[in-house]
Amino acid sequence: MTGRTPARHSLRLYGRTTELAALAALADRVRSGRGAALVLAAEPGLGRTALLERAVRDTDAGTVLQVRAARAERDLSYSGVNSLLAGAPPQLDPPGEVPPACTSPTGLLDALRRGDAREPLLVCVDDAHLWDAASRAALGYAARRAGSLPAVGLLMSVAAHRADAADFAGLPVVRLGPLAEEAAATLVDELAEELTGGPADPDVRAAVLHEAMGNPALLFAVVRRLSAAQLAGHAPLPRPLADGAALVHVVGSRLDELPLATRQLLLLVAAAQEQDPDGAGADATLLMRAARAAGLDPAALDAAEAAGVTRSAGNRIRFDDPLLLRAVLSGAALSRRRAAHRLLAAVLGGERHRLPRLLHRALAADGPDPALAACLAAAADSPDVRATPLERSVAFGRAARLTPPGSARTSRLTAAAEHAWFAGDPGRARDLLAAGRQESAHDAVRGCAELVRGTLALHDGPVGDAYEILMLAAALLGPYDQERMLTARLGATEAAWSAGDVPACLVALGGAPRTAPAPGEESPTGERAHPELPARWRNVRQSAETVPDTAGPDGLGANPSPLSRTSSADSRAAAGSSPTEFRTPAAWAPGDRAERPGGDGDLFQDYRAGMLHALGARLDEARRPLRRVLDRAATDHDPARLVRAGVAALVLGNIAAACHVNARALAAARARNLVPLVPQILEHLAYAELRAGRHARARAHAEEGLRAAHRTGRRNSVAHHHAILALAASVEGDGEAVAAHAEAALAIAGPHGLAQAATLAEWARARADLGRGRAADAAARLGPLVRPGHRRGHFAVRMLAVPCYVEAAVLAGEPEDTATAVEEFAVWAAQGADPQAPAQLSRCRALLASAQETEALYEHALVRHELAGGDFERARTLLLYGKWLRRRRRLREARGRLRDALFAFERSGALLWAEQTRAELRATGGAGPREQQPGPLAGLTPQQLRIARCVADGATNREVALQLSVSPRTVDHHLRNVFALLGVRSRVELSRLVDQAEKNRPDP
């Protein structure tokens, strides 16, 4: 407790911008002579005390009266208020007077009113919920009347579950939640910097963030527990990262307040939820039976609910905070935990409870038990058992612990890892695979483990590594499991596709090298064949050519196979040994074999043949098999096969069908709760919507997909969603969003080798430059992507960027660099791979044509746009056509084209492009909407205004002349007049003036 004038000091906090703003507002109000009150509400470890300390340390005027509640005094009436007033400053207690004891609800308010209004006072009470009832009432009474107190601020912190209590009713409350991932990651790196002199290893950081769940105090505890070698990733991490001592230290105080019988019952609740801590909660009926069997009164749980430790909904009871569940389990002795599991197993009866009963028996076991392990694994794999992926993962993992070392143990660990991935917990999956790697196992079992490991790397790691792992898995599985061998190859195909590696795609699909283009020949994807495959692909050439024509796995998407099924397979540990028990988990296998008699094999072969033809420069031959894939989708309801059909539709150039089947895939995945498939299906759907010109829909799907990808730990999908969002923002004209999303995409795409995401992100940056009139910058970005060379963009994307490049290069005065790109684009457009391509090709040719040919080419482009649909691309052609007509002094015709372009851009939500069109329209003398200019710019002519804005953006006179299709001398003439009219003497002054005027411009 202190009553003092604090020294100025800074206490750094992370991710608390909103909360700090609330504290600053309170301080400003007190500093201005008014009274105010604020409640900081948070559960233990989230930083409510740190925020209160920050408020104290940042107080630069007046006096602070600070006290922390003492738990031992909460049964003494008015002990809290009197401990606060005992340290009161002189302005509350005049010299020579003994401060009167507070013995009434108004006592604290009366004491604060005796203060000197000229001296600001901040009263801080930490853990106010622990005060005695009378003091809490007096504090609340005073806080609700703080507005009547001159220059007095009341700041109190309380536990989140007590913020709604009657004592604090009616007070403004700031609730602290867990730290956001970015803020938590920054905190981890800061702590690691203190210990090791450098940031934490990325994998270690991810593991710490997952373990601490955004709780700052637990982050501190976990990081402080690790050695420098562990933080740097040079030594294995302890498991669990947050041990019982750390958890009890952070959140255990909430449990200490509860009666013994309640804490005993909480152990039963925690044990019942151990198999699925994030599920709906424990069955209340089961808990009541177990409590009575243990001689405990079920009513003892009421105290836990009253304290906010548990909550009930229907017939389910769950912990309010997952950290409390972990604290209860890790804080209990092993013997007590085993006894709780035995008790739960004893009261679970019937076939419906077979899996949880066996799991509780396994959790109660004190050593290896092969028979129990076999029964538990069989139940976890049974299609008749209803269970979440995490429940199956826990069951397989526990079965593995009861299994002696060998192939059976490794296979169960692999199955546990696979279900953990499906539950959206890649960290757990990797830990389980690492445990299995320490065992010796048969090649078939090792192949399954590598298949899961490769799938994890494919979605959350370098795709080059994923390719090698998945090809190894295919080699191991080949002699034993043809279906899984094909699954591994499809996954490797996706890895190679993401990396932009056509030869590797062909090898993985089983068609290299005989299906590859001849040396120097270019496929429809725009990739020239390599005269010689690299050695690592030559080594698998023979096996690649012998891929069997058997039923294949599900899963090719916007990349060829993003939804590869990685389910566990029957395999024998050795010749003549009994098979391991795990098969394709029926709970989530993407299709029922009974529904597809021979169909999957035909579907896979059609898909494979079509993609091999497409990658091998034979798109005409690819059409027939890919159309069969798309035709089968009409009666299919399997999400993985539907996404594969969506890929076929994109290759065929049927964008509308791609949108439709991907939307159906999303609905099917949600209906079946296929959590890991949702982020990538949304990626496919957003990309298809983007290709269709529906940018707002693409953004909505990508935003949802981004959240889903973060939740399930799929960083590669995160990168693709950021790239799609950058492209959507480049249409909408949000430059800051383009930069942020492109940077986020490239931050992952670079280390992980995601050439497709990187190309999309760079294209977005360039299109944003073009929309802002920075043609030279756009051309510089796009040139390396569309021209031959080692920096060439992804083979499936770079052709889409060619029209932007041609436009940018022509506007930048560099048309001679575009001839090769236009020639290649013409070949690609003739293949029918994109409905917009013929119109875009005519637009490109119009930009490069002689004056006699230009008009006919623009008119032809507009006809083709009418056939293809899509407002944005048509508007871009109209804008360029209108500019050309204006330069030819055909102002009336130009105005008509430009107005059409303006309205089309507005319908597309392309506001920056609309503004560019509006400026062109003004230059023709046309009266466009929203043309009134703010402040000093109102006196400029339309042409002067355009030049002023270009110069303010940093363009040179030559660049302005190229952009506006005038001579540099004309720009110089107008610029001198602009300087004179605005009274500025330098380009810097002009930039500041234009920027300020644009900021003051009224919103449309």
PDB file of N, CA and C in Angstrom, residues 14 23 71 153 229 270 277 382 546 583 585 595 666 717 798 802 897 989:
ATOM      1  N   TYR A  14       2.278  -5.636 -23.929  1.00  0.00           N
ATOM      2  CA  TYR A  14       2.122  -6.124 -25.295  1.00  0.00           C
ATOM      3  C   TYR A  14       0.650  -6.390 -25.588  1.00  0.00           C
ATOM      4  N   LEU A  23      -7.040   3.611 -19.992  1.00  0.00           N
ATOM      5  CA  LEU A  23      -6.317   4.181 -18.851  1.00  0.00           C
ATOM      6  C   LEU A  23      -5.931   5.626 -19.119  1.00  0.00           C
ATOM      7  N   ARG A  71      -6.113 -11.282   1.220  1.00  0.00           N
ATOM      8  CA  ARG A  71      -7.085 -12.366   1.335  1.00  0.00           C
ATOM      9  C   ARG A  71      -7.384 -12.704   2.798  1.00  0.00           C
ATOM     10  N   GLY A 153      -9.641   9.866  -9.472  1.00  0.00           N
ATOM     11  CA  GLY A 153      -9.863   8.694 -10.309  1.00  0.00           C
ATOM     12  C   GLY A 153      -9.818   7.442  -9.469  1.00  0.00           C
ATOM     13  N   ALA A 229      19.687 -23.301 -25.098  1.00  0.00           N
ATOM     14  CA  ALA A 229      19.735 -24.253 -26.213  1.00  0.00           C
ATOM     15  C   ALA A 229      18.337 -24.647 -26.652  1.00  0.00           C
ATOM     16  N   ALA A 270     -12.342 -32.895 -14.711  1.00  0.00           N
ATOM     17  CA  ALA A 270     -11.163 -32.782 -15.565  1.00  0.00           C
ATOM     18  C   ALA A 270     -10.806 -34.113 -16.202  1.00  0.00           C
ATOM     19  N   PRO A 277     -10.368 -31.876 -24.337  1.00  0.00           N
ATOM     20  CA  PRO A 277     -10.477 -30.683 -23.482  1.00  0.00           C
ATOM     21  C   PRO A 277     -11.192 -29.510 -24.138  1.00  0.00           C
ATOM     22  N   SER A 382     -12.876 -47.734 -35.103  1.00  0.00           N
ATOM     23  CA  SER A 382     -14.159 -48.278 -35.553  1.00  0.00           C
ATOM     24  C   SER A 382     -15.050 -47.197 -36.164  1.00  0.00           C
ATOM     25  N   THR A 546       5.493 -46.435 -63.433  1.00  0.00           N
ATOM     26  CA  THR A 546       4.750 -47.668 -63.173  1.00  0.00           C
ATOM     27  C   THR A 546       3.653 -47.458 -62.146  1.00  0.00           C
ATOM     28  N   ARG A 583      -7.021 -48.662 -39.802  1.00  0.00           N
ATOM     29  CA  ARG A 583      -7.443 -48.560 -41.197  1.00  0.00           C
ATOM     30  C   ARG A 583      -7.878 -47.132 -41.462  1.00  0.00           C
ATOM     31  N   PRO A 585      -9.822 -44.196 -41.158  1.00  0.00           N
ATOM     32  CA  PRO A 585     -10.827 -43.876 -40.147  1.00  0.00           C
ATOM     33  C   PRO A 585     -12.153 -43.519 -40.803  1.00  0.00           C
ATOM     34  N   GLU A 595     -20.434 -46.300 -52.056  1.00  0.00           N
ATOM     35  CA  GLU A 595     -21.065 -45.330 -52.946  1.00  0.00           C
ATOM     36  C   GLU A 595     -20.341 -45.219 -54.278  1.00  0.00           C
ATOM     37  N   LEU A 666     -17.453 -26.779 -50.003  1.00  0.00           N
ATOM     38  CA  LEU A 666     -17.437 -26.111 -48.703  1.00  0.00           C
ATOM     39  C   LEU A 666     -18.647 -26.524 -47.873  1.00  0.00           C
ATOM     40  N   SER A 717      -1.480 -22.366 -46.106  1.00  0.00           N
ATOM     41  CA  SER A 717      -2.792 -21.863 -46.504  1.00  0.00           C
ATOM     42  C   SER A 717      -2.952 -20.407 -46.082  1.00  0.00           C
ATOM     43  N   ARG A 798       1.432 -16.812 -63.962  1.00  0.00           N
ATOM     44  CA  ARG A 798       2.121 -15.692 -64.605  1.00  0.00           C
ATOM     45  C   ARG A 798       1.390 -15.197 -65.844  1.00  0.00           C
ATOM     46  N   VAL A 802       0.039 -11.103 -67.408  1.00  0.00           N
ATOM     47  CA  VAL A 802       0.585 -10.494 -68.624  1.00  0.00           C
ATOM     48  C   VAL A 802      -0.178  -9.231 -69.038  1.00  0.00           C
ATOM     49  N   ARG A 897     -17.151   6.483 -73.275  1.00  0.00           N
ATOM     50  CA  ARG A 897     -16.418   5.299 -72.821  1.00  0.00           C
ATOM     51  C   ARG A 897     -15.986   5.448 -71.365  1.00  0.00           C
ATOM     52  N   GLU A 989       6.680  21.024 -50.920  1.00  0.00           N
ATOM     53  CA  GLU A 989       5.554  21.828 -50.440  1.00  0.00           C
ATOM     54  C   GLU A 989       4.265  21.438 -51.149  1.00  0.00           C
TER      55      GLU A 989
END
